[in-house]
Amino acid sequence: MIESESVAPGSLKGVLSGKHYNRCVRAHKMIYEAMERLRFQAFEKTLSTLEKGDIHAIDINVQEGKERRKFMEICASDKVTDMKMLYDLFIEKQCEENPLFAFWSKYIEMLIVAASITQNWTVQRQDEYGFSSVACDQTIEQTLNRDSKMKGGMVGMTLNKGAVHRWLMGQAERSAITKQCEAMANVTEVTRLRKNLDKTRIEADEKAVEDVTKTIKSMINPFANEHDELVHLTSGTIAPLEVAEDMKTMLQKGETTAVEFMKTHIIGSEPNIYSALKKTKLQTYSVVGKKVTSKSKKG
């Protein structure tokens, strides 16, 4: 992330921990796109001239058919279906033969799963433009709560519990009154495309993806290498056996931990949603080269 300048050194900790949420999402999107492109480039090298021509034809059709209906028709075509089948077989075969390929393919799969989960918890705010869905809680904050808020909010308003209760119960009515007043005053919200679809943002994101791609190619390309073991992309250090094993089974261990947590703390006899989810404590490259101190009886 730092080498490709997609994340500043001072923001790295916040991005990795998820505290800088928007930066974290954007950084992972850029890395995901770069990794997916590199993997597809490796796939293209295994194709025949005729199959490469089919991919080129699909690319032209997608660029020409910008309408959603046309795009969906292209995605459902036999050529795309057959090519996707070949791509999936290529990924499956390479994952069995190359641990590094398999590891970074899991990273791509994790981001796809995360994106699908996020989409299931969003609301479509408008029909005029595409890609206009936002998170459910964000929608409530930007509509109902925003219209019913008062100057200063709840803090310092009153210490009377009854007044606070009435204020909360009348929140929907105040929001409706606010909307009606805005309509009478001809005050309307300005709709626009998402910022991610702005030309300048698209150009900036494309440059960021290219920078990440160049950075990875200058190190070890996880999808075009001859390593038989899991290695570090930057240093080329071979992962110890325990690290390689944990990296190989990290998804299964995480799923097992999540299922166990839900059984014991969510749907169990004594549910407690506030209890902490235990860490899996996987072995990573941080243990490589770590000094171990031991004490004898003499100290």
XYZ file of C-alpha atoms in Angstrom:
299
model
C 0.000 0.000 0.000
C 2.767 2.435 0.925
C 5.024 1.538 -2.015
C 2.229 2.200 -4.506
C 1.294 5.413 -2.637
C -2.317 4.293 -2.316
C -2.078 4.798 1.452
C 0.077 7.322 3.290
C 2.495 5.921 5.915
C 0.716 7.779 8.705
C -2.656 6.321 7.717
C -1.537 2.714 7.338
C -2.401 1.629 10.874
C -5.855 3.163 10.670
C -6.496 1.542 7.293
C -5.400 -1.927 8.388
C -7.403 -1.711 11.611
C -10.478 -0.441 9.776
C -10.760 2.796 11.766
C -10.225 4.857 8.612
C -13.167 3.102 7.000
C -13.454 4.969 3.698
C -9.716 4.862 3.082
C -9.698 1.187 4.002
C -12.474 0.351 1.540
C -10.854 2.324 -1.269
C -7.413 0.783 -0.670
C -8.809 -2.746 -0.750
C -10.787 -1.935 -3.896
C -7.639 -0.773 -5.658
C -5.656 -3.830 -4.569
C -8.526 -6.130 -5.507
C -8.773 -4.636 -8.991
C -5.010 -4.854 -9.513
C -4.895 -8.470 -8.327
C -7.856 -9.454 -10.484
C -6.232 -7.899 -13.544
C -2.956 -9.692 -12.911
C -4.755 -12.995 -12.458
C -6.737 -12.510 -15.654
C -3.564 -11.591 -17.538
C -2.055 -14.878 -16.394
C -5.196 -16.622 -17.638
C -4.975 -14.928 -21.036
C -1.466 -16.281 -21.566
C -2.848 -19.824 -21.448
C -5.466 -19.198 -24.154
C -5.253 -19.867 -27.852
C -5.342 -17.116 -30.468
C -8.997 -17.854 -31.211
C -9.979 -17.635 -27.536
C -8.084 -14.371 -27.145
C -10.063 -13.038 -30.094
C -13.297 -13.952 -28.305
C -12.203 -11.975 -25.241
C -11.362 -8.983 -27.418
C -14.789 -9.174 -29.060
C -16.507 -9.304 -25.662
C -14.500 -6.271 -24.546
C -15.606 -4.281 -27.593
C -19.258 -5.223 -27.058
C -19.128 -4.135 -23.414
C -17.613 -0.764 -24.318
C -20.184 -0.142 -27.042
C -23.212 -1.333 -25.072
C -23.219 1.054 -22.123
C -26.879 0.506 -21.281
C -27.577 -1.822 -18.384
C -29.932 -4.016 -20.417
C -27.315 -4.486 -23.135
C -24.641 -5.194 -20.550
C -26.758 -7.880 -18.890
C -27.392 -9.504 -22.268
C -23.652 -9.649 -22.941
C -22.976 -11.180 -19.520
C -25.591 -13.864 -20.169
C -24.244 -14.729 -23.630
C -22.733 -18.135 -24.390
C -19.282 -16.693 -25.097
C -19.056 -15.053 -21.686
C -20.400 -18.167 -19.963
C -17.882 -20.424 -21.703
C -15.015 -18.036 -20.991
C -15.969 -17.814 -17.330
C -15.989 -21.597 -17.131
C -12.464 -21.717 -18.557
C -11.382 -18.996 -16.135
C -12.783 -20.869 -13.140
C -11.036 -24.073 -14.218
C -7.774 -22.165 -14.609
C -8.082 -20.711 -11.098
C -8.922 -24.090 -9.590
C -5.957 -25.772 -11.258
C -3.474 -23.049 -10.330
C -4.673 -22.979 -6.720
C -3.905 -26.681 -6.432
C -0.416 -26.274 -7.886
C 0.720 -22.897 -6.558
C 0.268 -21.931 -2.857
C 0.999 -18.254 -3.561
C -1.621 -18.185 -6.311
C -4.106 -19.850 -3.963
C -3.439 -17.409 -1.111
C -4.049 -14.249 -3.134
C -7.024 -15.837 -4.872
C -8.542 -16.240 -1.410
C -7.974 -12.534 -0.827
C -9.950 -11.767 -3.992
C -12.736 -14.129 -2.933
C -12.930 -12.526 0.520
C -13.489 -9.081 -0.992
C -16.175 -10.457 -3.313
C -17.973 -11.985 -0.326
C -17.642 -8.739 1.649
C -19.107 -6.768 -1.262
C -22.063 -9.152 -1.594
C -22.798 -8.901 2.145
C -22.678 -5.105 1.988
C -25.117 -5.022 -0.933
C -27.678 -6.976 1.083
C -27.786 -4.215 3.703
C -28.273 -1.193 1.473
C -31.190 0.967 0.342
C -31.769 2.398 -3.126
C -32.149 6.132 -2.531
C -33.210 7.111 -6.053
C -34.063 5.684 -9.464
C -32.708 8.527 -11.583
C -29.084 7.365 -11.382
C -27.495 3.979 -10.990
C -25.231 2.883 -8.144
C -27.156 5.066 -5.686
C -27.656 2.618 -2.831
C -26.367 3.474 0.632
C -26.211 1.689 3.976
C -29.493 1.310 5.864
C -28.336 3.169 8.977
C -26.854 5.947 6.835
C -30.191 6.346 5.048
C -32.017 6.818 8.347
C -29.439 9.379 9.488
C -29.720 11.342 6.234
C -33.527 11.362 6.092
C -35.655 10.763 9.192
C -33.121 11.685 11.875
C -31.775 14.659 9.952
C -35.212 16.199 9.417
C -36.261 15.774 13.035
C -33.111 17.038 14.719
C -33.016 20.291 16.640
C -30.264 22.744 17.410
C -27.995 21.239 20.043
C -29.661 17.846 19.812
C -30.650 15.925 22.918
C -27.696 17.126 24.959
C -28.797 19.771 27.431
C -32.371 19.890 26.128
C -34.039 18.628 29.283
C -33.595 16.239 32.180
C -37.277 15.317 32.183
C -37.625 11.703 31.014
C -41.224 12.291 29.967
C -40.213 15.192 27.743
C -37.460 13.132 26.178
C -39.906 10.291 25.564
C -42.417 12.640 23.890
C -39.619 14.147 21.806
C -38.645 10.697 20.534
C -42.240 9.619 19.895
C -42.905 12.749 17.850
C -39.793 12.333 15.733
C -41.612 10.947 12.687
C -44.245 13.701 12.800
C -41.613 16.431 13.020
C -39.805 14.903 10.077
C -43.012 14.887 8.010
C -43.727 18.522 8.926
C -40.199 19.522 7.926
C -40.591 17.831 4.561
C -43.911 19.571 3.926
C -42.428 22.958 4.812
C -39.525 22.377 2.434
C -41.948 21.396 -0.320
C -44.034 24.557 0.260
C -40.872 26.666 0.121
C -39.807 24.870 -3.078
C -36.666 23.567 -1.394
C -35.658 20.318 -3.059
C -32.643 18.072 -2.824
C -30.173 18.157 -5.687
C -29.648 14.685 -7.102
C -26.388 13.754 -8.762
C -24.290 10.785 -9.727
C -22.202 9.108 -7.067
C -18.771 10.616 -6.593
C -17.232 7.305 -7.605
C -18.687 7.816 -11.095
C -17.180 11.278 -11.583
C -14.684 11.474 -14.430
C -11.933 12.810 -12.185
C -12.518 10.067 -9.614
C -12.487 7.364 -12.286
C -9.184 8.684 -13.621
C -7.711 8.842 -10.114
C -8.835 5.292 -9.328
C -7.448 3.991 -12.615
C -4.091 5.598 -11.880
C -4.112 4.091 -8.385
C -4.803 0.622 -9.803
C -1.995 1.024 -12.334
C 0.388 2.102 -9.561
C -0.523 -0.946 -7.479
C -0.081 -3.201 -10.509
C 3.353 -1.764 -11.288
C 4.390 -2.142 -7.653
C 3.363 -5.805 -7.556
C 5.118 -6.529 -10.846
C 8.303 -4.979 -9.462
C 8.169 -7.504 -6.604
C 6.777 -11.021 -7.013
C 3.686 -11.436 -9.128
C 1.562 -13.950 -7.177
C -0.161 -15.113 -10.360
C 2.923 -15.470 -12.557
C 5.645 -17.220 -10.585
C 7.272 -20.613 -10.251
C 7.391 -20.833 -6.464
C 6.262 -24.118 -4.983
C 5.860 -22.602 -1.515
C 4.197 -19.583 0.019
C 6.601 -16.647 -0.179
C 6.572 -12.993 0.821
C 5.864 -10.719 -2.155
C 8.448 -8.130 -1.141
C 11.332 -10.081 0.370
C 10.742 -13.482 -1.192
C 11.052 -15.106 2.237
C 9.607 -18.602 2.363
C 6.856 -18.920 4.941
C 7.467 -21.387 7.790
C 5.310 -24.484 7.869
C 3.011 -23.205 10.643
C 2.508 -19.875 8.867
C 1.755 -21.551 5.541
C -0.713 -23.910 7.205
C -2.570 -21.076 8.953
C -2.711 -19.010 5.768
C -4.071 -22.022 3.916
C -6.868 -22.689 6.404
C -7.609 -19.129 7.565
C -11.049 -18.965 5.935
C -12.153 -22.259 7.454
C -10.875 -21.254 10.899
C -12.606 -17.894 10.697
C -15.877 -19.488 9.634
C -15.653 -22.051 12.436
C -15.056 -19.311 15.003
C -17.980 -17.252 13.687
C -20.377 -20.214 13.716
C -19.333 -21.155 17.239
C -19.838 -17.571 18.414
C -23.336 -17.438 16.928
C -24.299 -20.755 18.509
C -23.089 -19.812 21.983
C -23.777 -16.058 22.111
C -26.572 -15.350 19.619
C -28.936 -18.318 19.443
C -27.802 -20.089 22.602
C -29.694 -20.441 25.861
C -28.017 -17.301 27.248
C -27.462 -14.914 24.313
C -25.045 -12.031 24.768
C -24.440 -9.952 21.661
C -21.988 -7.706 23.509
C -19.472 -10.456 24.203
C -16.201 -10.222 22.299
C -15.445 -12.492 19.374
C -12.258 -14.419 20.111
C -9.329 -13.895 17.793
C -8.121 -16.879 15.818
C -4.470 -15.928 16.521
C -3.139 -17.042 13.165
C 0.581 -17.283 12.562
C 1.732 -14.641 10.065
C 5.000 -13.332 8.652
C 5.381 -11.209 11.776
C 6.824 -14.268 13.549
C 9.533 -14.712 10.907
C 12.868 -13.484 12.221
C 11.394 -12.672 15.611
C 13.929 -13.038 18.391
C 13.026 -15.476 21.131
C 14.570 -14.997 24.556
C 14.842 -17.847 26.994
C 15.911 -17.778 30.615
C 17.888 -20.413 32.428
C 17.809 -21.149 36.125
C 20.653 -18.695 36.595
C 18.698 -15.980 34.797
